[in-house]
Every structure is written in C-alpha cells, then in structure tokens.
mmCIF file of C-alpha atoms and ligand atoms in Angstrom:
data_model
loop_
_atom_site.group_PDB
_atom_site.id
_atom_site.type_symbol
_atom_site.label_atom_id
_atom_site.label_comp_id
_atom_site.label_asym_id
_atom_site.label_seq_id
_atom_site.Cartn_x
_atom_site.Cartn_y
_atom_site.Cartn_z
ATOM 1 C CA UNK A 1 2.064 -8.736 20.964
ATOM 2 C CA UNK A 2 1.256 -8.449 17.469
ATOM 3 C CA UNK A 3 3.058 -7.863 14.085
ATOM 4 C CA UNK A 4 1.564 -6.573 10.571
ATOM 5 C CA UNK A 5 3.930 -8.204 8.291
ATOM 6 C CA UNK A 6 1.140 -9.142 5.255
ATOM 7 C CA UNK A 7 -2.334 -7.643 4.937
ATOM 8 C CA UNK A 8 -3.843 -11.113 6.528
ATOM 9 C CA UNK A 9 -2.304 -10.862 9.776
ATOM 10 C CA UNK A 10 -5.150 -8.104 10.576
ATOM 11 C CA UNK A 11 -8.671 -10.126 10.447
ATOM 12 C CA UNK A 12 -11.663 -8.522 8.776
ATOM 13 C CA UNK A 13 -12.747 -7.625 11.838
ATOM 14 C CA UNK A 14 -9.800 -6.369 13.445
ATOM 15 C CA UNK A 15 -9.286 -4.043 9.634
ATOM 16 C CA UNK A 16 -12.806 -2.944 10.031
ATOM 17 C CA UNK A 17 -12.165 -1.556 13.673
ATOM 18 C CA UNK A 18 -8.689 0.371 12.522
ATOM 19 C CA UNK A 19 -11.105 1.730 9.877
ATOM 20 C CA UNK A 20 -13.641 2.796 12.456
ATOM 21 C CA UNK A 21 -10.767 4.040 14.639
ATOM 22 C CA UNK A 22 -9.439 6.097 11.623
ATOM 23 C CA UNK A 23 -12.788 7.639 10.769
ATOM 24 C CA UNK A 24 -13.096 8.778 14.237
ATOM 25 C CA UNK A 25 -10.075 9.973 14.431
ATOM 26 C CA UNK A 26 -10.817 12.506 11.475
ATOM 27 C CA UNK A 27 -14.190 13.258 12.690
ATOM 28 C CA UNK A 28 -12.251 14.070 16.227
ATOM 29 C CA UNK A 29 -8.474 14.552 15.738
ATOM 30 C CA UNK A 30 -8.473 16.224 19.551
ATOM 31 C CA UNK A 31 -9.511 13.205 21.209
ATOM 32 C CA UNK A 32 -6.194 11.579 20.390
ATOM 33 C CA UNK A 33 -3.703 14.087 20.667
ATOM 34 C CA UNK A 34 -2.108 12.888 23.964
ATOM 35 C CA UNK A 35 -2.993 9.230 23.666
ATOM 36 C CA UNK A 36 0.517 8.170 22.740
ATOM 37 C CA UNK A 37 2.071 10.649 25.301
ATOM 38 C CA UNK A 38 5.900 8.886 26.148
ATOM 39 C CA UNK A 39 5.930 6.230 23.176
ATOM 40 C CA UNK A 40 8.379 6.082 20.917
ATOM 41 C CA UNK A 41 8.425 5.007 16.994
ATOM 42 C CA UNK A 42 11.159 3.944 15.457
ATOM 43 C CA UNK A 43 10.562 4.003 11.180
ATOM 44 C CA UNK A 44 13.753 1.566 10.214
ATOM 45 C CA UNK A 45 13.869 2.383 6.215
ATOM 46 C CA UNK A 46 16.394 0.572 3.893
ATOM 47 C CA UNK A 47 14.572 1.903 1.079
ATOM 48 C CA UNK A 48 13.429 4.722 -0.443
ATOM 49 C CA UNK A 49 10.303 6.646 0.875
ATOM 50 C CA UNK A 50 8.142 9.857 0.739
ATOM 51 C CA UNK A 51 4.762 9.094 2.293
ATOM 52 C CA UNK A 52 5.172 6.144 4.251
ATOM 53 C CA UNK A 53 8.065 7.498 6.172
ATOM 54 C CA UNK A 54 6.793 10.607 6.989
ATOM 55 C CA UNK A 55 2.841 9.947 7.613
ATOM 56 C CA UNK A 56 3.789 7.460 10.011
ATOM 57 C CA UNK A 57 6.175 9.971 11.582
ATOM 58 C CA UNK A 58 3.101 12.144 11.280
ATOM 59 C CA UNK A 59 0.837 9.623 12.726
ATOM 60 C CA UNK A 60 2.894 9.477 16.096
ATOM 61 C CA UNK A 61 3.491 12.798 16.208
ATOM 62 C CA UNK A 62 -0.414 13.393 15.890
ATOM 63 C CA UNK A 63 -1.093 11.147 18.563
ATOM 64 C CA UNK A 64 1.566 12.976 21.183
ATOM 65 C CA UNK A 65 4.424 10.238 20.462
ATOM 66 C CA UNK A 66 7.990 10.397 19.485
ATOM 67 C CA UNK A 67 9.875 9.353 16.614
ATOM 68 C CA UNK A 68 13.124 7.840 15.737
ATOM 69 C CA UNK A 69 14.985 6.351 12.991
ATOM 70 C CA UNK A 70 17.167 6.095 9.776
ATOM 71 C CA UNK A 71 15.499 6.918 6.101
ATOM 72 C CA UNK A 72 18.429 4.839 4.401
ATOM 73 C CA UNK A 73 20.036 1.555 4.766
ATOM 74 C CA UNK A 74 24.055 3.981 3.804
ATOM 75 C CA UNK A 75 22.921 6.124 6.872
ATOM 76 C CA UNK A 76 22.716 3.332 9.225
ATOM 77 C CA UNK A 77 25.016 -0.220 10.228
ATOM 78 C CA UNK A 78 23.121 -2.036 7.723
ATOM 79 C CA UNK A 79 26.269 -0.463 5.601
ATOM 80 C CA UNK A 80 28.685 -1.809 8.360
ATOM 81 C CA UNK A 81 27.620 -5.317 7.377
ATOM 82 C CA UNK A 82 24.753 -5.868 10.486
ATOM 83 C CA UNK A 83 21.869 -8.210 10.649
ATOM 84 C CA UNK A 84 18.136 -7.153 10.556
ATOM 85 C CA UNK A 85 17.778 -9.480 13.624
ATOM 86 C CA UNK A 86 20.775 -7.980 15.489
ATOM 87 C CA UNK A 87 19.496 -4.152 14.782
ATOM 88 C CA UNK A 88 15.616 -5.027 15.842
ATOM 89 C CA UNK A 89 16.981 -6.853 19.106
ATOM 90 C CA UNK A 90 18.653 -3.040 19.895
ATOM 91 C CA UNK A 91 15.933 -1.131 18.686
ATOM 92 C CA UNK A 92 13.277 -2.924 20.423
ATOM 93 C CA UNK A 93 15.014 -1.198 23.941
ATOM 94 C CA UNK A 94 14.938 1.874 22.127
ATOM 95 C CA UNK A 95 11.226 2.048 21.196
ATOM 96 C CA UNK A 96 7.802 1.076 21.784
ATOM 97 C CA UNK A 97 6.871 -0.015 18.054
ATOM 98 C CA UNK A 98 8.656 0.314 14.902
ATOM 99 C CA UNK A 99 8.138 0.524 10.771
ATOM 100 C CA UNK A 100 10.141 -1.144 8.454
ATOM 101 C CA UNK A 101 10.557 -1.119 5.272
ATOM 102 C CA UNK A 102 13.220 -2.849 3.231
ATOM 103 C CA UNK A 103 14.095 -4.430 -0.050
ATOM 104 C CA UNK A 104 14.487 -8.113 0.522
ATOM 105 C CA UNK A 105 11.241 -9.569 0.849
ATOM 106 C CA UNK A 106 10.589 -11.020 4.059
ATOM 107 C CA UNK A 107 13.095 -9.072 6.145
ATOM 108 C CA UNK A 108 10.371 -7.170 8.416
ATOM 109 C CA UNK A 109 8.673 -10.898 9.145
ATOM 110 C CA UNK A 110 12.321 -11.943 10.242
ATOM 111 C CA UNK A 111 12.502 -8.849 12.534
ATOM 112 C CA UNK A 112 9.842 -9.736 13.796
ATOM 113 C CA UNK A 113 11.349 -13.267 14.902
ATOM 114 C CA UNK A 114 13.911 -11.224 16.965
ATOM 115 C CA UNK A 115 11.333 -8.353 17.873
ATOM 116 C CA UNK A 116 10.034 -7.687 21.678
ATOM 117 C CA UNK A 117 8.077 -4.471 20.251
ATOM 118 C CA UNK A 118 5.197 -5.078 17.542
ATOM 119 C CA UNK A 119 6.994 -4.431 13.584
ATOM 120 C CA UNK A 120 5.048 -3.508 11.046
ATOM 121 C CA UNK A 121 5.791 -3.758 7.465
ATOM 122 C CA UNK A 122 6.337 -0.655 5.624
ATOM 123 C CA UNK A 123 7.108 -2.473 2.227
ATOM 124 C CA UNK A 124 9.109 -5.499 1.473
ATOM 125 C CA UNK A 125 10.702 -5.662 -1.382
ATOM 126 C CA UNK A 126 8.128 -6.870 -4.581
ATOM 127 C CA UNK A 127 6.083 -8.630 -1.686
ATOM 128 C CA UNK A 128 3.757 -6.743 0.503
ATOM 129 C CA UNK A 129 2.757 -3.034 1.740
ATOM 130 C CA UNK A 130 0.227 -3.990 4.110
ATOM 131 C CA UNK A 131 -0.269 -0.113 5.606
ATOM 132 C CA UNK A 132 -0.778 1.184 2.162
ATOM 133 C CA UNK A 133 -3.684 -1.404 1.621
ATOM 134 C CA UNK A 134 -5.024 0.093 4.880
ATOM 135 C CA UNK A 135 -4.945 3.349 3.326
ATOM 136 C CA UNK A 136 -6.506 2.196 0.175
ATOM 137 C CA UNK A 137 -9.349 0.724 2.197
ATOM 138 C CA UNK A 138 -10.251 3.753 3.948
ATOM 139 C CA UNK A 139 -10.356 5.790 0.487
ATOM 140 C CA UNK A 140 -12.873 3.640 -1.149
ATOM 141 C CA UNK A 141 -14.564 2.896 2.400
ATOM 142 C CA UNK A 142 -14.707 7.048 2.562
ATOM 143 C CA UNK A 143 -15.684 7.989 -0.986
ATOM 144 C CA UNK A 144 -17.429 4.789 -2.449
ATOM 145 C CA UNK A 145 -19.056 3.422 0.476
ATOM 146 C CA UNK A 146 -18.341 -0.110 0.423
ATOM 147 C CA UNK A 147 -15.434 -2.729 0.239
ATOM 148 C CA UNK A 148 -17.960 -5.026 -1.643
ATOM 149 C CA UNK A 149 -19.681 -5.554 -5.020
ATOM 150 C CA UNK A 150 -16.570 -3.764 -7.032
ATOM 151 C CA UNK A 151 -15.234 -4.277 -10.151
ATOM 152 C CA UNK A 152 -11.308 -3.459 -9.643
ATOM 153 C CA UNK A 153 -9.383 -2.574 -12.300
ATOM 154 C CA UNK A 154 -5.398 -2.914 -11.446
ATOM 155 C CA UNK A 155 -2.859 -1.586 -13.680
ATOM 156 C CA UNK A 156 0.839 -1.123 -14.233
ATOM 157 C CA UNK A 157 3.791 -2.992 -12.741
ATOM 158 C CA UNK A 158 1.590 -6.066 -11.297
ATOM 159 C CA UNK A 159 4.746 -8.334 -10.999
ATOM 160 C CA UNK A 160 6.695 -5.819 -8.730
ATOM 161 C CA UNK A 161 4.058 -3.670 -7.050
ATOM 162 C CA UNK A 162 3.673 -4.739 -3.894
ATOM 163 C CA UNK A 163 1.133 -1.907 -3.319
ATOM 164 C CA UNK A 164 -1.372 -4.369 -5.288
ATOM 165 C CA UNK A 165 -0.161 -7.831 -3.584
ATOM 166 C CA UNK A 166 -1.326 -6.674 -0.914
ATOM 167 C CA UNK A 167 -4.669 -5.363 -1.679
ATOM 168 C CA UNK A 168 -5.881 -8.088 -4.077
ATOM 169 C CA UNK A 169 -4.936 -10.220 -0.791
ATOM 170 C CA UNK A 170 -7.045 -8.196 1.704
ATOM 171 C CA UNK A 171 -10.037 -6.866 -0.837
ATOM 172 C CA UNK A 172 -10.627 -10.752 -1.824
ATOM 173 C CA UNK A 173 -12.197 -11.043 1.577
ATOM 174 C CA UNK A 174 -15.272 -9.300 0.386
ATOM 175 C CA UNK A 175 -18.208 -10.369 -1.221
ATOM 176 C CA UNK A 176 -18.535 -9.961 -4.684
ATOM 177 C CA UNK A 177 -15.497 -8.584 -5.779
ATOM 178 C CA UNK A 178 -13.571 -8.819 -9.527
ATOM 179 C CA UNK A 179 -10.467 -7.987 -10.581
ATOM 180 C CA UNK A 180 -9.123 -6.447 -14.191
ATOM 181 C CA UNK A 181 -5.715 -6.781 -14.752
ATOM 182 C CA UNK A 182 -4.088 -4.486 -17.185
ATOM 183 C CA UNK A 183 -0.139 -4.801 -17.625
ATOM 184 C CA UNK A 184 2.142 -5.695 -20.337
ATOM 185 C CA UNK A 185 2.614 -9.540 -20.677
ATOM 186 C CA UNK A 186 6.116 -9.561 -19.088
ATOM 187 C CA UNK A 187 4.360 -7.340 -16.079
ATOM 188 C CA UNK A 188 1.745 -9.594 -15.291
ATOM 189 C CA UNK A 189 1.101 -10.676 -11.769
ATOM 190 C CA UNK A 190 2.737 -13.499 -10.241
ATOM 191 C CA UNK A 191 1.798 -17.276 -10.355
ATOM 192 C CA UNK A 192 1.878 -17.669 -6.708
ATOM 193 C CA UNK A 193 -0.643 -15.124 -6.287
ATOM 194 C CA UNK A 194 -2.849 -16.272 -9.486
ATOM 195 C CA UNK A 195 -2.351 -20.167 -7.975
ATOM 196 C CA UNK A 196 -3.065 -19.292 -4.193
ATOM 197 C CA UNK A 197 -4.816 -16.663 -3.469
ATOM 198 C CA UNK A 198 -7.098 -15.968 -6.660
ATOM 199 C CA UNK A 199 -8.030 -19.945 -8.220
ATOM 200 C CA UNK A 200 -7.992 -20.828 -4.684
ATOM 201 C CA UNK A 201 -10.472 -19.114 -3.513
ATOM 202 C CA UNK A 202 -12.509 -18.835 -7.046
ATOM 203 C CA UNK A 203 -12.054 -15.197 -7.601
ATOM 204 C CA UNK A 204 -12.903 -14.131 -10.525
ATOM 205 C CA UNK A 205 -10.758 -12.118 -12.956
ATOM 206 C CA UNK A 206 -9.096 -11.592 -16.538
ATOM 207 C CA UNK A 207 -6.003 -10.244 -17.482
ATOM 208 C CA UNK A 208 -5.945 -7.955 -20.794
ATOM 209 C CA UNK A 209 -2.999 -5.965 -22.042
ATOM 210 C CA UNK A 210 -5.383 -2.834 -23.396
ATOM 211 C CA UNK A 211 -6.814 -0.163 -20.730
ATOM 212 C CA UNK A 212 -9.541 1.386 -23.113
ATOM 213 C CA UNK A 213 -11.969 -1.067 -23.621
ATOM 214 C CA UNK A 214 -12.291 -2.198 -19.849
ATOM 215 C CA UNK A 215 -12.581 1.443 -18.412
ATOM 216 C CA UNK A 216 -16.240 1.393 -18.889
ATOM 217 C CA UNK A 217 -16.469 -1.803 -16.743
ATOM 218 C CA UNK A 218 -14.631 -0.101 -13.171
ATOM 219 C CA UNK A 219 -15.760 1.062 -10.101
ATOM 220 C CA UNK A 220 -12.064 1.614 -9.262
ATOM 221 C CA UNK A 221 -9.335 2.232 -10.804
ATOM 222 C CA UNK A 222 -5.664 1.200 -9.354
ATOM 223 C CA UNK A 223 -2.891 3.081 -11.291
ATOM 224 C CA UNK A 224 1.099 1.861 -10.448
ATOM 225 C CA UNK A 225 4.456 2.898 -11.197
ATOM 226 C CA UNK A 226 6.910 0.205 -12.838
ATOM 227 C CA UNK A 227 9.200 -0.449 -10.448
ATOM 228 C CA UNK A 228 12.239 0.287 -11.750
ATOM 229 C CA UNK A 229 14.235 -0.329 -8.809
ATOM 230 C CA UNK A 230 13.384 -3.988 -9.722
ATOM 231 C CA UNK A 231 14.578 -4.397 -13.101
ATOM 232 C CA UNK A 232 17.043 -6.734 -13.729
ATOM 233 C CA UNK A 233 18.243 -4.291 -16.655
ATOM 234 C CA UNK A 234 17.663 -0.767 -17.769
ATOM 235 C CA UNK A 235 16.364 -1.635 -21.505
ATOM 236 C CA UNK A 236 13.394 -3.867 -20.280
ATOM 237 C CA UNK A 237 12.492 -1.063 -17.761
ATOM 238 C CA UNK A 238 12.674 1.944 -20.949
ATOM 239 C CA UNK A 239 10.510 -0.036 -23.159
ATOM 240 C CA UNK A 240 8.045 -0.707 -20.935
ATOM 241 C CA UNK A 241 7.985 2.198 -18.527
ATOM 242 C CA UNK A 242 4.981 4.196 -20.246
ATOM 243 C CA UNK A 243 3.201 0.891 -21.160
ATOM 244 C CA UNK A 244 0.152 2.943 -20.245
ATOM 245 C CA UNK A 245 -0.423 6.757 -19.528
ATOM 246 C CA UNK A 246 -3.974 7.733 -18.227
ATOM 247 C CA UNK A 247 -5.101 10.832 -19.476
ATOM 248 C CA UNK A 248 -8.776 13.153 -20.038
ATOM 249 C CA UNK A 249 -9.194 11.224 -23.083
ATOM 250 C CA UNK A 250 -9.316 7.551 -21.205
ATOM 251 C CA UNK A 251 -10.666 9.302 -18.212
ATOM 252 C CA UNK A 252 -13.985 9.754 -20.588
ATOM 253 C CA UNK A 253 -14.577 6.257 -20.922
ATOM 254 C CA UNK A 254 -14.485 5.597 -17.713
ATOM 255 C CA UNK A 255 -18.023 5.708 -15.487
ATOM 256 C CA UNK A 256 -19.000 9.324 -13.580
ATOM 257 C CA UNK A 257 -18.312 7.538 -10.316
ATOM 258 C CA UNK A 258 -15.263 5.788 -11.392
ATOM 259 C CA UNK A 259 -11.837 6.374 -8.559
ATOM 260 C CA UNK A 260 -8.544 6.218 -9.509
ATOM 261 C CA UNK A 261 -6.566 5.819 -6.892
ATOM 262 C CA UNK A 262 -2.857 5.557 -6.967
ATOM 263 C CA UNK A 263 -0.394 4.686 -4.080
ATOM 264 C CA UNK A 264 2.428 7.205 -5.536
ATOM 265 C CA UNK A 265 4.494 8.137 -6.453
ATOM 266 C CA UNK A 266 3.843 9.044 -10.171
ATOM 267 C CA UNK A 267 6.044 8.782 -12.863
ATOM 268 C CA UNK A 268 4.086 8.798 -16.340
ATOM 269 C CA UNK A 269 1.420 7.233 -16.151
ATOM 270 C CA UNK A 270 -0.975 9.567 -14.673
ATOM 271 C CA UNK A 271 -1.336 12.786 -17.058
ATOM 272 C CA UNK A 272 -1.293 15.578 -14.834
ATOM 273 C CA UNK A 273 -4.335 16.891 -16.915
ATOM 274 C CA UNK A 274 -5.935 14.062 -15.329
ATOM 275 C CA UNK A 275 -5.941 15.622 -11.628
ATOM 276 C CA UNK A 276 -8.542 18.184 -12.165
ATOM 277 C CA UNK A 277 -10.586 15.117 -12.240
ATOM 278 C CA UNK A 278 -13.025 15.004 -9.521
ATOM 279 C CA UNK A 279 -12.794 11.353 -9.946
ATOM 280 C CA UNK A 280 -8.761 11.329 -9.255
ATOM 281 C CA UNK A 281 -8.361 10.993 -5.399
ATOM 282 C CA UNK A 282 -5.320 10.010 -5.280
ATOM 283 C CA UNK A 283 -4.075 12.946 -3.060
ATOM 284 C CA UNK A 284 -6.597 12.803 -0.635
ATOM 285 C CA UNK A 285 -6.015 8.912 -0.256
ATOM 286 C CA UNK A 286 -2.498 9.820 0.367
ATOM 287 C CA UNK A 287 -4.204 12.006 3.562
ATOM 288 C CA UNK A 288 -5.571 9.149 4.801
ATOM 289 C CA UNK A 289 -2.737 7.231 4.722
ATOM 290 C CA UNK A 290 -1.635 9.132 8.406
ATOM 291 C CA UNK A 291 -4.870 8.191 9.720
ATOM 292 C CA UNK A 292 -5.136 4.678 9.128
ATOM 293 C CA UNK A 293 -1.401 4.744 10.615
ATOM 294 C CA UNK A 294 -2.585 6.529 13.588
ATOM 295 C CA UNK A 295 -5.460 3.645 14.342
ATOM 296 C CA UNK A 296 -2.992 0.665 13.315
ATOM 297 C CA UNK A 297 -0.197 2.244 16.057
ATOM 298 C CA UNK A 298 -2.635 2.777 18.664
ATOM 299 C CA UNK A 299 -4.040 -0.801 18.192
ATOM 300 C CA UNK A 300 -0.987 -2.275 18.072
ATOM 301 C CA UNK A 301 -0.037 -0.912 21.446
ATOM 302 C CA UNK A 302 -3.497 -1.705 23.304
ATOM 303 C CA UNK A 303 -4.263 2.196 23.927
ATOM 304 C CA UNK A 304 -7.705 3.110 24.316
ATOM 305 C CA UNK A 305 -9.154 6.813 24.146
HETATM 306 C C1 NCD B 1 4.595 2.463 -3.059
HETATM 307 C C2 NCD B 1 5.673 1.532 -2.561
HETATM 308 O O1 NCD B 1 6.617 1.945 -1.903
HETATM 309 O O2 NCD B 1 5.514 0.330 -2.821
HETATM 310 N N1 NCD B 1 4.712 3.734 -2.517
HETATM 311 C C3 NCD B 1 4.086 4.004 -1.337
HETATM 312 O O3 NCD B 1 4.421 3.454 -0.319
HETATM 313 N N2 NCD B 1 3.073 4.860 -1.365
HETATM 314 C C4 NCD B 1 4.443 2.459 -4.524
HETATM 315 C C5 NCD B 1 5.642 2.698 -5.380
HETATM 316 O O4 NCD B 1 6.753 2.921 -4.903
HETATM 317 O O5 NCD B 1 5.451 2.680 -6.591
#
C-alpha cells in the first residue's frame, strides 16, 4: 500500500505514468467511468477548500466511486478533542482511500502511520500539496510540452505556500531547470528548502524582490496568494498582501509563450484584466486538477482499465 504525503513519494517514473494515465483519461473519459465501481473516498478536510475538495470528489465520482467526508475540522470530532490517528483507524473501515488535508504540517504523514487504506495529502499546513503539483505538471506537460529546460519564475507568499514547496521539490528532478524567486524579503522561501533541496542538489536560482525586470526571462510564471491564514498578526499580512499585482501592463513584458499559472484561489494579485490573456491558464489548470486526481486514485488502488 502506498501513501502520497510529499511530492517525492511518487518517483519520476511512477509521476510520468499518472500523467500518461491522466492524458488518456481526457482523450477517453468513457473508458473509466465504471473502473472504481463500489470504492469509496473519504476527503477528511480540517481546512478550508474549493478545488481540492471537490475535484477529488469529482474525480471518484468520474470514475463510478463514492464519496464521503467532512469539509471542516467544527463539523467533525476533531472539535470533540479526537486524534488524527484515532479518526484514520475508523475511517480506514469506512473507505477504500482517503484525502486529507489539514493545518498542522505533518498530520496526513501521521495518518498514514495509523492508516490500512492509502492517504494522500491534500495540503498540510505551510508544508506540502503534493496533488496540486500533479496538477501543475500536467498543465505545463499539456500546453508547454516539456517538464525540462524552463526558466520558473515563482512569486508571492514563498514562505507559506505550500503549493510551491512542493513543486520546486518535484520540478528539480528535471534537467535543466531554474528558478526566479520573487517575494518580499520577509516572504522569502524557507532555509530548509534553500539548504536541502536547492544547494544540495546545485540548482540554480536567485531571489529578487522586483517582478518587472525578470518577466522577460520566464517560460512560466507561478502566481500565489499570501497566506493569510498563516500570519502570526493581521498588520504584517495588510502591508504585504498586494506586494505584487500582475496586470496587462507586466503581462507585456513577459514572452508570447509565457504561462501563468496559479493554484487559486486569487485574491489581488492577478488583475482580472489579466484573464483575457491567452497566456493565463490558470482555469484550465484548475480542470486538470480532477484528472490528475482521477489517475493518482486509480493508481493508488492497483485498478487497471
Ligand atoms: C492552494 C492551497 O490550498 O494551498 N489552493 C489549492 O489547493 N488550489 C493555494 C492557496 O490556498 O493559496
């Protein structure tokens, strides 16, 4: 049995067959319809959610499955005072495979300790969001054509946003691959990750507090919220909240095949002007966020078509 709890516990090769999976299954949605026929999915969420929640539920229900669950830690015995082991242990003899997401980083890979059904992570805390990094992979697999040779630039909340954690961790794996960091100085991303994952391994990378002069330089473009949820007070998150705001203006800078993606949702720092933007995909990488689901749930429970 297997658990996604960070990005790495899927190999390249195992990411590039849920890709191939995915693909499939939106070149052939019919194919899959009935695969998960009897399973159930349980989506165990302690924390807010829009598309996570509901494109997995979508996922299952795509693939002929059932769902199950809670959408907030007050609506379930988490409020009572119980354990994330103690509620997995039950839910694992209610369902076949379940999401979780939840504030504390690490809870999901402590479910998992006390799991007999595979858990993925739906979003730990300021940690990881490994299922949104396969959703990010398939949009620039889909509409740039390769994972390698890209100049990335990543900006917003970098200390908080688990969204890019998660894919600096996975995208490093590639050949050829650089990273821009744009944030405010107190939004930078965290030592651990500079120290282990990028010097470690030699990735290259600079870290600038202005978006305009480096949007010539991207293939991609990774806009984030600031995480206000994990502020430690409400001044530090108003002054820095609209640190940057894309808009047409930037947008013209930027290379004709630049992508900005975004994992939403958006606050201010997309311009809405900016959607009309062949170049913005960040609605259509939200669509492929139930397909990557659907591959990752059927993988994770051995079917095959
Ligand atoms: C992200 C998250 O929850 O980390 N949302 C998502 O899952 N698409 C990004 C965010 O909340 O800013």
């Amino acid at each position: 049995m297997k658990h996604v709890i960070s990005p790495l516990d899927l190999t390249v090769q195992e990411l590039e067959d849920i890709l191939t999976l995915a693909e499939d299954m939106i070149a052939a949605p019919d194919k899959y319809k009935e695969i998960c026929h009897g399973k159930k999915l349980a989506t165990l969420f302690y924390e807010p959610s829009t598309r996570t929640r509901l494109s997995f539920e979508a996922a299952m229900m795509n693939l002929g499955g059932n769902v199950l669950g809670f959408s907030s830690a007050d609506s379930s015995s988490a409020s009572k005072g119980e354990s994330v082991a103690d509620t997995i242990r039950v839910i694992s003899g209610y369902a076949d495979i379940c999401a979780m997401r939840h504030p504390k980083e690490g809870a999901p890979l402590v479910a998992a300790q006390y799991s007999s059904i595979p858990v993925i992570n739906a979003g730990d805390g300021g940690h990881n969001h490994p299922t949104q990094t396969l959703t990010d992979l398939l949009t620039i697999k889909k509409l740039k054509g390769r994972l390698d040779n890209l100049t990335i630039g990543v900006c917003g909340d970098l200390k908080f946003g688990r969204t890019v954690h998660s894919l600096i961790r996975a995208m490093i794996r590639y050949e050829n691959i650089r990273f821009i960091m744009i944030s405010p100085e107190e939004l930078r991303i965290p030592d651990y990750l500079k120290k282990e994952v990028l010097d470690a391994q030699n990735i290259p990378y600079n870290e600038v507090s202005v978006l305009e002069p480096v949007m010539p330089e991207l293939d991609l473009l990774y806009m984030t919220r600031v995480q206000r949820e994990r502020f430690f007070n409400e001044e530090d998150y108003i002054r820095l909240k609209d640190s940057f705001i894309l808009d047409s203006k930037k947008m013209k800078l930027a290379r004709e095949d630049m992508l900005v993606l975004h994992p939403l949702p958006r606050v201010n720092e997309i311009s809405t002007e900016v959607d009309e933007d062949p170049r913005a995909v960040y609605f259509e990488q939200a669509k492929y966020g139930v397909y990557v689901r659907m591959a990752l749930i059927m993988t994770l429970l051995g079917l095959e078509v």
